[in-house]
Amino acid sequence: MSNIRHALNVKREDDFAKWYQEVISAADLAEESGVRGCMVIKPWGYGIWERYQRLMDDRIKAAGIQNAYFPLFIPLANFEREADHVDGFAKEMAVVTHHRLIADGKGGLVPDPDAKLEEPLVVRPTSETIIGDAMARWVQSWRDLPLMINQWANVVRWEMRTRMFLRTSEFLWQEGHTAHATREEALEETHRALEMYRACVEDDLAMPVIAGEKPEHERFPGADETWSIEAMMQDGKALQAGTSHYLGTSFAKAAGIQYQDSEGTQQLCHTTSWGTSTRLIGGVIMTHGDDDGLRVPPRIAPHQIVILPMLRDKPEDADVLAYCEQVRKALTAEWSMGEPIRVLLDKSPGKAAAKRWEWVRKGAPVIVEVGPRDMSEGKVAVMRRDALWNLENGKTAMSFTPRDEFVSGASKLLEDIQDSLYAEARDRRDANITRGLTEWSEVAEFFRSNGKYPGWVEVQWAKPTGAALEKVVEQLKAEKLTVRNVPRDSEAADGTCIFTGEKAVERILVARAY
RNA sequence: CGGGGAGUGGCGCAGCCUGGUAGCGCACCUGUUUUGGGUACAGGGGGUCGCAAGUUCGAAUCUUGUCUCCCCGACCA
């Protein structure tokens, strides 16, 4: 409806990149910090991250993995041990070379030349090497295995081009690292982690994903296998939402992670690593955001229900507040999706209408307004953020519900919102994956002719390697396309390779990507 | 890192070409008004124009450097 007055100035369909930035500022998620590529995550954005942390951490612990913390600084020499790893990260590393500043005589400070570090330290871009060191100390016998560690930390990668949440120089993440006796066990763990991600991202963030293996040229530096979950954003681009790697024995070799087996022989461990980051918040924005701001899925919403009293500087204000407080208390005693309902009674001064739009932009799942008349009728005015508009009249859709009915139905309401956000995203994704193209020229043409939101294409290929693969990558690059992954649950190949015409061996997803 | 664009009150922008030390909308504050829904009117507060140096009697405006952001490219577990 064109007569709807949306809360944002930019619409998704007009300028998706600009819209994305506007959501971040309008929903008060984060802001620029003045330091290149680094952002300040504000309370509402951080609150969403904390919800993710809590839910993911529960899953990690339930899988028998323990949290620990390793240093931010890694000796340079550690990095030099694994050749592919060096190649992958060397060009984007922050390096610490001094440990003291002195006055430069002009009122400023400079690194003290006399305080140069013997060996430079790098700021971790990931922790395989330093955790590998620890594992080498901790593992002696087959009885010490499997060793399964996770850490929540910040990492730094000196990115050339940054975008808030999606690619920042410093970001927050969790990285899991495990060591196993055999290849089979390590592979099993690689998949278990991937499945943990799929479940958390789909069930908690309401972001449908496709799990699969990354092609050879997209592997983590040093990994034997890299698996990912890929999500489709509202502009049809793909976002790698999490990765899980089987590292083989190369990191074990580099760090000396060995165990004595039951026969008394020294064996190398097989290791894995897997990670998800604050990039997921960017995914939530681009999956669930709309032209009125963010829509936060209830499971990760810091406040699931926000109550706004309509205060007017009148004597009955106190009664309205008391009534709201009763509603708040009653809701807090209710549970939804396995946890107590999180309710905020927003008593901050200010007009109710202004506060309402603030919470709309932030994406609180349910907004409840209460005025004197609601109170006298024993009702509340309820808005669902995922169904904000009455399309008939272009006004906000509000249902005036008896208080007790609202309270007792709140649990189900939140579940419904969680489900409907997921269903909406899943349907959109499914409607935008095209299958059946059999020639490369068709694929190239498809992406050229389908405008701004072409979505993804699933095609078959012969899984080329070496020079043949390089040629394919060049072809894709010319169209700004990438191979996302080989979907784990896709059907077996039954056709020919779109690149070579040979017999195909598997199906791949091709898409533009973040 | 290469090419292009931009930084002016919280947000969005005008002013810059043709130097004379700031203005608009929204937001904010005060008052009145209105009151089932992003009310209206009046008054008001807030910015040394990213930072630094230079040219000039005088710089938001011209020059240079620098930082940050955006777009394209290269690069990116």
Coordinates of C-alpha atoms (C1' of nucleotides) in Angstrom, one line a residue:
Chain A
M1 CA 0.0 0.0 0.0
S2 CA 1.5 3.2 -1.1
N3 CA -0.3 5.3 1.5
I4 CA 1.6 3.5 4.3
R5 CA 4.1 5.8 5.9
H6 CA 7.1 3.7 6.7
A7 CA 9.4 4.3 9.6
L8 CA 12.5 4.3 7.4
N9 CA 13.5 6.7 4.7
V10 CA 15.0 4.1 2.4
K11 CA 13.2 1.1 1.0
R12 CA 14.8 -2.2 0.4
E13 CA 13.9 -2.3 -3.2
D14 CA 15.3 1.2 -3.9
D15 CA 18.8 0.8 -2.4
F16 CA 19.4 -2.3 -0.4
A17 CA 22.9 -1.3 0.7
K18 CA 21.7 2.1 2.0
W19 CA 18.7 0.5 3.6
Y20 CA 21.0 -1.9 5.4
Q21 CA 22.9 1.0 6.9
E22 CA 19.8 2.8 7.8
V23 CA 18.4 -0.2 9.7
I24 CA 21.6 -0.4 11.7
S25 CA 21.3 3.3 12.8
A26 CA 17.5 3.4 13.1
A27 CA 17.4 0.2 15.2
D28 CA 20.2 1.5 17.3
L29 CA 22.3 -1.6 16.7
A30 CA 25.7 -0.1 16.2
E31 CA 27.6 3.0 15.0
E32 CA 30.9 4.0 13.6
S33 CA 33.8 4.2 16.0
G34 CA 36.2 6.5 14.2
V35 CA 38.7 3.6 14.0
R36 CA 38.9 2.1 10.5
G37 CA 36.7 -1.0 10.1
C38 CA 35.8 -1.1 13.8
M39 CA 32.3 -0.4 15.2
V40 CA 30.6 0.3 18.5
I41 CA 28.0 -2.3 19.1
K42 CA 25.2 -0.5 21.0
P43 CA 23.1 -2.1 23.7
W44 CA 20.2 -3.3 21.5
G45 CA 22.7 -4.8 19.0
Y46 CA 24.8 -6.3 21.7
G47 CA 21.7 -7.6 23.5
I48 CA 20.9 -9.6 20.4
W49 CA 24.5 -10.9 20.3
E50 CA 24.2 -11.9 24.0
R51 CA 21.0 -13.8 23.2
Y52 CA 22.8 -15.7 20.4
Q53 CA 25.8 -16.3 22.7
R54 CA 23.5 -17.8 25.4
L55 CA 21.7 -20.1 23.0
M56 CA 24.7 -21.2 21.1
D57 CA 26.7 -21.6 24.2
D58 CA 24.1 -23.9 25.6
R59 CA 24.3 -26.1 22.5
I60 CA 28.1 -26.1 22.7
K61 CA 28.1 -27.2 26.3
A62 CA 25.4 -29.8 25.7
A63 CA 27.7 -31.3 23.1
G64 CA 30.3 -31.8 25.8
I65 CA 32.6 -29.0 24.7
Q66 CA 34.2 -26.8 27.3
N67 CA 34.9 -23.1 27.2
A68 CA 38.4 -21.7 27.7
Y69 CA 40.2 -18.5 26.8
F70 CA 43.5 -18.1 24.9
P71 CA 45.7 -15.0 24.4
L72 CA 44.9 -12.2 22.0
F73 CA 48.5 -12.0 21.1
I74 CA 50.2 -14.8 19.2
P75 CA 53.9 -15.1 18.6
L76 CA 54.7 -14.5 15.0
A77 CA 56.6 -17.8 14.8
N78 CA 53.5 -19.8 15.6
F79 CA 52.0 -18.6 12.3
E80 CA 55.0 -19.6 10.2
R81 CA 54.5 -23.3 11.0
E82 CA 51.5 -24.1 8.7
A83 CA 52.3 -22.9 5.2
D84 CA 48.7 -22.6 3.8
H85 CA 47.6 -20.9 7.0
V86 CA 50.3 -18.3 6.6
D87 CA 49.3 -17.6 3.0
G88 CA 45.7 -17.2 4.0
F89 CA 46.1 -14.7 6.8
A90 CA 49.5 -13.0 6.4
K91 CA 48.1 -10.1 4.3
E92 CA 45.5 -9.1 6.8
M93 CA 47.4 -9.2 10.1
A94 CA 47.7 -6.6 12.8
V95 CA 51.2 -6.7 14.3
V96 CA 52.4 -5.5 17.7
T97 CA 56.0 -4.4 17.6
H98 CA 56.6 -2.2 20.7
H99 CA 55.6 -2.3 24.3
R100 CA 56.0 1.3 25.3
L101 CA 55.4 4.9 24.1
I102 CA 57.5 7.9 24.7
A103 CA 57.0 11.6 24.2
D104 CA 58.0 12.8 20.8
G105 CA 58.9 16.3 22.1
K106 CA 56.0 17.8 20.2
G107 CA 53.3 17.0 22.6
G108 CA 52.6 13.6 21.1
L109 CA 53.6 10.0 21.7
V110 CA 55.5 7.6 19.6
P111 CA 56.6 4.0 20.1
D112 CA 59.8 3.9 22.1
P113 CA 62.6 2.6 19.8
D114 CA 64.2 1.1 22.9
A115 CA 61.0 -0.9 23.6
K116 CA 60.9 -2.9 20.5
L117 CA 59.7 -6.5 20.9
E118 CA 62.3 -9.2 20.4
E119 CA 59.7 -11.1 18.4
P120 CA 56.6 -9.3 17.1
L121 CA 53.2 -10.5 18.2
V122 CA 50.3 -10.7 15.9
V123 CA 46.7 -10.0 17.0
R124 CA 44.8 -13.2 16.5
P125 CA 42.9 -13.5 13.3
T126 CA 41.8 -17.0 14.5
S127 CA 43.4 -19.2 17.1
E128 CA 44.3 -22.5 15.5
T129 CA 48.0 -22.0 16.1
I130 CA 47.9 -20.9 19.7
I131 CA 45.3 -23.4 20.7
G132 CA 47.2 -26.1 18.8
D133 CA 50.2 -25.3 21.1
A134 CA 48.1 -25.8 24.1
M135 CA 46.6 -29.0 22.7
A136 CA 50.1 -30.3 22.1
R137 CA 50.8 -29.9 25.8
W138 CA 47.5 -31.3 27.0
V139 CA 47.3 -34.4 24.8
Q140 CA 49.6 -37.3 25.7
S141 CA 47.6 -40.4 25.5
W142 CA 44.6 -41.7 23.6
R143 CA 42.8 -41.3 26.9
D144 CA 43.1 -37.5 26.6
L145 CA 41.0 -37.6 23.4
P146 CA 38.8 -36.2 22.2
L147 CA 39.8 -32.8 23.4
M148 CA 37.1 -30.3 22.7
I149 CA 37.5 -26.6 23.4
N150 CA 35.5 -23.5 22.5
Q151 CA 36.3 -19.9 23.1
W152 CA 34.3 -16.7 22.8
A153 CA 36.6 -13.9 21.8
N154 CA 37.3 -11.0 19.5
V155 CA 39.6 -11.4 16.5
V156 CA 41.2 -9.0 14.1
R157 CA 41.6 -9.2 10.3
W158 CA 42.8 -6.1 8.5
E159 CA 40.1 -6.0 5.9
M160 CA 40.4 -3.8 2.8
R161 CA 36.7 -3.1 2.6
T162 CA 34.5 -3.3 5.6
R163 CA 30.7 -3.3 6.2
M164 CA 29.1 -3.1 9.6
F165 CA 28.6 -6.6 11.1
L166 CA 29.2 -8.3 7.8
R167 CA 32.9 -7.6 7.5
T168 CA 34.6 -5.6 10.2
S169 CA 38.3 -5.5 11.1
E170 CA 37.6 -6.5 14.6
F171 CA 34.7 -8.9 15.3
L172 CA 33.3 -11.1 18.0
W173 CA 32.9 -14.8 17.5
Q174 CA 33.1 -18.2 19.0
E175 CA 35.7 -20.6 17.7
G176 CA 35.6 -24.3 18.5
H177 CA 38.7 -26.4 18.3
T178 CA 38.8 -30.2 18.8
A179 CA 41.4 -32.9 18.5
H180 CA 40.6 -36.5 17.8
A181 CA 42.3 -39.9 17.5
T182 CA 41.0 -40.6 14.1
R183 CA 40.0 -39.0 10.8
E184 CA 36.5 -40.5 11.2
E185 CA 36.0 -39.0 14.7
A186 CA 37.2 -35.6 13.5
L187 CA 35.0 -35.7 10.5
E188 CA 32.1 -36.6 12.7
E189 CA 32.8 -33.6 14.9
T190 CA 33.1 -31.4 11.9
H191 CA 29.6 -32.4 11.0
R192 CA 28.2 -32.3 14.5
A193 CA 29.4 -28.6 14.7
L194 CA 27.9 -27.8 11.4
E195 CA 24.6 -29.4 12.5
M196 CA 24.7 -27.4 15.7
Y197 CA 25.0 -24.2 13.6
R198 CA 22.2 -25.2 11.3
A199 CA 19.9 -25.8 14.2
C200 CA 20.8 -22.7 16.1
V201 CA 20.7 -20.4 13.1
E202 CA 17.4 -21.8 11.9
D203 CA 15.6 -22.4 15.2
D204 CA 16.9 -19.4 17.1
L205 CA 17.7 -16.8 14.5
A206 CA 14.9 -18.0 12.2
M207 CA 17.3 -17.9 9.3
P208 CA 16.9 -20.8 6.9
V209 CA 20.3 -22.1 5.7
I210 CA 21.7 -24.7 3.4
A211 CA 24.5 -26.8 4.8
G212 CA 27.1 -28.2 2.5
E213 CA 30.7 -28.6 1.6
K214 CA 32.8 -25.7 0.2
P215 CA 34.6 -26.4 -3.0
E216 CA 38.3 -26.8 -2.9
H217 CA 39.1 -23.2 -3.8
E218 CA 36.9 -21.8 -1.0
R219 CA 38.5 -23.8 1.8
F220 CA 39.9 -22.4 5.0
P221 CA 43.6 -21.9 4.7
G222 CA 45.1 -25.2 5.9
A223 CA 41.9 -27.2 6.0
D224 CA 41.3 -30.5 4.3
E225 CA 37.5 -29.9 4.2
T226 CA 35.5 -26.8 4.8
W227 CA 31.7 -27.0 5.4
S228 CA 29.4 -24.0 5.6
I229 CA 25.8 -23.0 6.2
E230 CA 24.6 -20.5 3.6
A231 CA 21.7 -18.1 4.0
M232 CA 19.9 -16.1 1.4
M233 CA 19.5 -12.4 2.1
Q234 CA 16.5 -10.4 0.9
D235 CA 18.5 -9.1 -2.1
G236 CA 19.1 -12.6 -3.2
K237 CA 22.8 -12.7 -2.2
A238 CA 24.3 -15.5 -0.2
L239 CA 25.8 -15.0 3.3
Q240 CA 28.1 -17.6 4.7
A241 CA 26.7 -17.8 8.2
G242 CA 29.0 -20.3 9.7
T243 CA 31.9 -22.7 8.8
S244 CA 33.2 -26.0 10.2
H245 CA 36.6 -27.3 9.1
Y246 CA 38.2 -30.7 9.1
L247 CA 41.9 -29.8 9.4
G248 CA 43.3 -33.2 8.9
T249 CA 46.7 -33.7 10.6
S250 CA 48.4 -30.6 9.2
F251 CA 47.8 -28.4 12.2
A252 CA 48.7 -31.3 14.5
K253 CA 51.9 -31.7 12.6
A254 CA 52.7 -28.0 12.8
A255 CA 52.0 -27.8 16.6
G256 CA 53.0 -31.3 17.5
I257 CA 49.6 -32.6 18.8
Q258 CA 50.3 -36.2 19.2
Y259 CA 49.1 -39.1 21.4
Q260 CA 50.3 -42.5 22.2
D261 CA 47.8 -45.1 21.1
S262 CA 46.8 -48.2 23.0
E263 CA 49.7 -50.1 21.3
G264 CA 52.2 -47.5 22.5
T265 CA 52.8 -45.8 19.1
Q266 CA 52.9 -42.1 18.6
Q267 CA 50.1 -40.8 16.4
L268 CA 49.1 -37.4 15.1
C269 CA 45.8 -36.0 16.1
H270 CA 43.1 -35.1 13.6
T271 CA 41.7 -31.6 14.4
T272 CA 38.7 -29.5 13.6
S273 CA 37.8 -25.9 14.0
W274 CA 34.5 -24.1 13.5
G275 CA 33.2 -20.6 14.0
T276 CA 30.3 -18.2 13.9
S277 CA 30.5 -14.5 14.4
T278 CA 28.7 -11.1 14.8
R279 CA 28.3 -11.4 11.1
L280 CA 25.1 -13.3 12.0
I281 CA 23.6 -10.1 13.2
G282 CA 24.1 -8.7 9.7
G283 CA 22.3 -11.8 8.5
V284 CA 19.4 -11.3 10.8
I285 CA 19.1 -7.7 9.5
M286 CA 19.1 -8.7 5.9
T287 CA 16.8 -11.7 6.5
H288 CA 14.2 -10.1 8.8
G289 CA 14.5 -6.4 8.3
D290 CA 11.7 -4.5 6.5
D291 CA 10.9 -1.0 5.4
D292 CA 10.1 -0.1 9.0
G293 CA 13.4 -1.3 10.5
L294 CA 14.5 -4.5 12.1
R295 CA 12.3 -7.4 13.1
V296 CA 14.0 -9.4 15.8
P297 CA 13.0 -13.1 16.1
P298 CA 11.5 -13.6 19.6
R299 CA 14.1 -16.2 20.7
I300 CA 17.0 -13.7 20.2
A301 CA 15.1 -10.5 21.2
P302 CA 16.4 -8.9 24.4
H303 CA 12.9 -7.7 25.1
Q304 CA 10.2 -9.9 23.5
I305 CA 7.3 -7.7 24.6
V306 CA 7.5 -4.0 25.2
I307 CA 4.8 -2.3 27.1
L308 CA 4.2 1.4 26.5
P309 CA 2.0 3.3 28.9
M310 CA 0.2 6.2 27.4
L311 CA 1.0 8.9 30.0
R312 CA -0.5 12.4 29.7
D313 CA 0.7 14.2 32.8
K314 CA -2.7 13.6 34.3
P315 CA -3.8 12.1 37.7
E316 CA -4.8 8.8 36.1
D317 CA -1.2 8.3 34.9
A318 CA -0.4 6.5 38.2
D319 CA -3.2 4.1 37.6
V320 CA -2.2 3.4 34.1
L321 CA 1.3 2.7 35.3
A322 CA 0.1 0.4 38.0
Y323 CA -2.1 -1.4 35.4
C324 CA 0.9 -1.8 33.1
E325 CA 3.0 -3.1 36.0
Q326 CA 0.4 -5.8 36.6
V327 CA 0.5 -6.8 33.0
R328 CA 4.3 -6.9 33.1
K329 CA 4.4 -9.0 36.2
A330 CA 1.9 -11.4 34.8
L331 CA 3.8 -11.8 31.6
T332 CA 7.1 -12.3 33.4
A333 CA 5.6 -15.3 35.1
E334 CA 4.8 -16.9 31.7
W335 CA 7.2 -19.0 29.7
S336 CA 7.6 -19.2 26.0
M337 CA 9.9 -21.4 24.0
G338 CA 11.5 -22.8 27.1
E339 CA 12.4 -19.6 28.8
P340 CA 10.6 -16.9 30.9
I341 CA 9.1 -14.2 28.7
R342 CA 11.3 -11.1 28.6
V343 CA 9.2 -8.0 29.1
L344 CA 10.1 -4.4 29.2
L345 CA 7.8 -1.8 30.7
D346 CA 9.1 1.3 29.0
K347 CA 8.4 4.0 31.6
S348 CA 10.9 6.5 30.0
P349 CA 9.5 9.9 29.6
G350 CA 8.3 10.8 26.1
K351 CA 5.3 10.6 24.0
A352 CA 3.9 7.1 23.5
A353 CA 3.7 7.5 19.8
A354 CA 7.4 8.4 19.5
K355 CA 8.4 5.5 21.7
R356 CA 6.2 3.2 19.7
W357 CA 8.1 4.0 16.5
E358 CA 11.4 3.6 18.2
W359 CA 10.5 0.0 19.2
V360 CA 9.1 -0.6 15.7
R361 CA 12.5 0.4 14.2
K362 CA 14.3 -1.7 16.8
G363 CA 12.1 -4.6 16.0
A364 CA 10.7 -5.7 19.4
P365 CA 8.4 -8.7 18.4
V366 CA 5.4 -7.4 20.3
I367 CA 4.5 -3.8 21.3
V368 CA 1.7 -3.3 23.7
E369 CA 0.2 0.1 24.3
V370 CA -2.0 0.8 27.3
G371 CA -4.1 4.0 27.8
P372 CA -6.8 4.9 30.3
R373 CA -9.6 3.5 28.2
D374 CA -7.8 0.1 27.8
M375 CA -7.4 0.1 31.5
S376 CA -11.0 0.8 32.2
E377 CA -12.0 -1.9 29.8
G378 CA -9.5 -4.4 31.1
K379 CA -7.7 -4.6 27.8
V380 CA -4.4 -3.9 26.1
A381 CA -3.6 -2.8 22.5
V382 CA -1.3 -5.3 20.9
M383 CA 0.9 -4.9 17.8
R384 CA 2.8 -7.7 16.2
R385 CA 6.0 -6.4 14.6
D386 CA 5.9 -9.1 11.9
A387 CA 2.4 -7.9 10.9
L388 CA 2.6 -4.3 11.6
W389 CA 0.2 -2.9 8.9
N390 CA -3.4 -3.2 8.2
L391 CA -3.2 -3.3 4.5
E392 CA -6.9 -2.3 4.1
N393 CA -6.4 1.2 5.5
G394 CA -2.7 1.7 5.6
K395 CA -2.6 2.1 9.4
T396 CA -0.9 0.1 12.0
A397 CA -2.7 -3.1 12.8
M398 CA -3.7 -3.1 16.5
S399 CA -5.8 -5.6 18.3
F400 CA -7.5 -4.6 21.5
T401 CA -7.4 -7.8 23.6
P402 CA -8.6 -8.5 27.1
R403 CA -5.6 -8.4 29.4
D404 CA -5.9 -11.9 30.8
E405 CA -6.4 -13.3 27.3
F406 CA -3.3 -11.5 26.1
V407 CA -1.2 -12.7 29.0
S408 CA -2.3 -16.3 28.7
G409 CA -1.8 -16.3 24.9
A410 CA 1.6 -14.5 25.0
S411 CA 3.6 -17.6 24.9
K412 CA 1.9 -18.9 21.8
L413 CA 2.0 -15.4 20.2
L414 CA 5.8 -15.3 20.5
E415 CA 6.0 -18.8 19.1
D416 CA 3.8 -17.8 16.2
I417 CA 6.0 -14.8 15.4
Q418 CA 9.2 -16.9 15.6
D419 CA 7.6 -19.5 13.2
S420 CA 6.2 -16.9 10.8
L421 CA 9.5 -15.1 10.5
Y422 CA 11.2 -18.4 9.7
A423 CA 8.5 -19.5 7.3
E424 CA 8.6 -16.2 5.5
A425 CA 12.3 -16.3 5.0
R426 CA 12.3 -20.0 4.0
D427 CA 9.5 -19.5 1.4
R428 CA 11.4 -16.6 0.0
R429 CA 14.5 -18.6 -0.3
D430 CA 12.9 -21.6 -1.8
A431 CA 11.1 -19.4 -4.4
N432 CA 14.5 -18.0 -5.4
I433 CA 16.5 -21.1 -6.0
T434 CA 16.4 -21.9 -9.7
R435 CA 17.2 -25.5 -10.9
G436 CA 17.4 -27.1 -14.2
L437 CA 19.9 -24.9 -16.0
T438 CA 22.3 -27.2 -17.9
E439 CA 24.6 -24.8 -19.8
W440 CA 27.0 -22.2 -18.4
S441 CA 25.7 -19.7 -20.9
E442 CA 22.2 -20.2 -19.5
V443 CA 23.5 -19.5 -16.0
A444 CA 25.4 -16.4 -17.0
E445 CA 22.3 -15.2 -18.9
F446 CA 20.1 -16.0 -16.0
F447 CA 22.1 -13.7 -13.6
R448 CA 22.4 -11.0 -16.2
S449 CA 18.7 -10.9 -17.0
N450 CA 17.1 -11.3 -13.6
G451 CA 17.8 -7.8 -12.4
K452 CA 18.6 -6.9 -8.9
Y453 CA 17.4 -10.1 -7.1
P454 CA 18.3 -13.1 -9.1
G455 CA 18.6 -15.4 -6.1
W456 CA 20.6 -18.7 -6.4
V457 CA 21.0 -21.3 -9.0
E458 CA 21.6 -25.0 -8.3
V459 CA 23.5 -26.7 -11.1
Q460 CA 25.6 -29.8 -11.6
W461 CA 29.3 -29.9 -12.2
A462 CA 32.2 -32.4 -12.6
K463 CA 34.0 -31.0 -9.5
P464 CA 37.1 -29.9 -11.5
T465 CA 40.4 -29.5 -9.8
G466 CA 43.7 -27.7 -10.5
A467 CA 43.8 -25.7 -13.7
A468 CA 40.3 -26.7 -14.8
L469 CA 39.0 -25.4 -11.5
E470 CA 40.9 -22.1 -11.9
K471 CA 39.3 -21.7 -15.3
V472 CA 35.8 -22.2 -13.8
V473 CA 36.5 -19.7 -11.0
E474 CA 37.5 -17.2 -13.7
Q475 CA 34.3 -17.7 -15.6
L476 CA 32.3 -17.3 -12.4
K477 CA 34.3 -14.2 -11.4
A478 CA 33.6 -12.5 -14.7
E479 CA 29.9 -12.7 -13.7
K480 CA 30.5 -11.8 -10.1
L481 CA 29.4 -15.3 -9.1
T482 CA 30.7 -17.8 -6.6
V483 CA 30.2 -21.4 -5.7
R484 CA 28.6 -21.3 -2.3
N485 CA 28.6 -25.0 -1.4
V486 CA 27.7 -28.5 -2.4
P487 CA 24.4 -28.9 -0.5
R488 CA 24.6 -31.8 2.0
D489 CA 21.0 -32.8 1.4
S490 CA 20.9 -32.4 -2.4
E491 CA 20.1 -35.2 -4.8
A492 CA 22.8 -37.1 -6.5
A493 CA 24.0 -35.7 -9.8
D494 CA 22.4 -37.2 -12.9
G495 CA 23.4 -34.8 -15.7
T496 CA 26.4 -33.2 -17.2
C497 CA 28.8 -30.5 -15.9
I498 CA 27.7 -27.0 -16.9
F499 CA 31.3 -26.0 -17.4
T500 CA 32.8 -28.9 -19.1
G501 CA 30.0 -31.0 -20.4
E502 CA 31.5 -34.1 -18.8
K503 CA 29.4 -36.4 -16.5
A504 CA 28.5 -34.4 -13.4
V505 CA 29.5 -35.7 -10.0
E506 CA 27.6 -33.3 -7.7
R507 CA 25.2 -30.3 -7.4
I508 CA 26.5 -26.9 -6.4
L509 CA 24.8 -23.6 -5.5
V510 CA 26.0 -20.6 -7.5
A511 CA 25.2 -17.1 -6.3
R512 CA 26.5 -13.7 -5.7
A513 CA 27.7 -13.4 -2.2
Y514 CA 28.6 -11.1 0.7
Chain B
rC1 C1' 45.4 -1.3 -1.9
rG2 C1' 43.7 1.3 -7.1
rG3 C1' 39.5 4.4 -9.2
rG4 C1' 35.2 7.6 -7.8
rG5 C1' 32.2 10.2 -4.1
rA6 C1' 31.4 12.3 0.7
rG7 C1' 32.4 14.3 5.8
rU8 C1' 28.3 21.2 8.1
rG9 C1' 24.0 20.7 15.5
rG10 C1' 21.2 13.6 17.3
rC11 C1' 19.4 12.3 11.9
rG12 C1' 18.8 14.0 6.8
rC13 C1' 20.5 18.0 4.0
rA14 C1' 21.4 23.4 1.8
rG15 C1' 25.5 26.9 1.7
rC16 C1' 31.1 26.1 -1.2
rC17 C1' 31.7 27.4 -8.0
rU18 C1' 31.5 33.7 -7.4
rG19 C1' 35.8 33.8 0.6
rG20 C1' 33.1 38.4 4.7
rU21 C1' 33.1 33.4 11.0
rA22 C1' 26.0 29.2 9.4
rG23 C1' 20.8 27.8 7.7
rC24 C1' 16.5 24.3 6.6
rG25 C1' 13.5 19.8 7.8
rC26 C1' 12.9 16.1 11.5
rA27 C1' 14.3 15.2 16.5
rC28 C1' 15.0 17.9 21.3
rC29 C1' 13.4 21.8 25.4
rU30 C1' 9.2 25.3 27.2
rG31 C1' 4.1 26.8 26.9
rU32 C1' -0.7 26.3 25.0
rU33 C1' -3.7 23.0 22.3
rU34 C1' -5.2 18.0 21.1
rU35 C1' -6.1 13.2 22.7
rG36 C1' -7.3 5.9 20.7
rG37 C1' -3.0 7.6 17.9
rG38 C1' 3.4 9.0 14.2
rU39 C1' -1.8 16.3 16.9
rA40 C1' -1.3 21.5 15.9
rC41 C1' 0.6 26.3 16.9
rA42 C1' 4.0 29.6 19.3
rG43 C1' 8.6 30.4 21.5
rG44 C1' 13.5 28.2 22.5
rG45 C1' 18.4 25.4 23.2
rG46 C1' 22.3 23.1 20.5
rG47 C1' 27.2 23.3 15.5
rU48 C1' 34.4 27.3 16.2
rC49 C1' 31.4 23.4 9.3
rG50 C1' 36.3 15.6 10.3
rC51 C1' 41.4 17.0 11.8
rA52 C1' 46.1 19.8 10.6
rA53 C1' 48.8 23.2 8.0
rG54 C1' 48.9 27.0 4.1
rU55 C1' 47.0 31.3 1.0
rU56 C1' 44.3 35.8 2.7
rC57 C1' 42.8 41.7 6.3
rG58 C1' 39.3 37.7 6.6
rA59 C1' 38.3 30.4 5.2
rA60 C1' 32.5 26.0 5.9
rU61 C1' 33.9 28.2 1.1
rC62 C1' 40.6 28.3 -2.1
rU63 C1' 45.4 24.9 -1.7
rU64 C1' 48.0 20.8 0.5
rG65 C1' 48.3 16.8 3.8
rU66 C1' 45.8 13.5 6.9
rC67 C1' 41.7 10.5 9.2
rU68 C1' 37.0 8.3 8.6
rC69 C1' 32.8 6.7 5.7
rC70 C1' 30.2 5.2 1.1
rC71 C1' 30.3 3.0 -4.1
rC72 C1' 33.2 0.2 -7.9
rG73 C1' 37.5 -3.0 -8.5
rA74 C1' 41.3 -6.2 -6.4
rC75 C1' 41.2 -9.1 -1.9
rC76 C1' 38.4 -11.8 1.7
rA77 C1' 37.9 -18.9 6.8

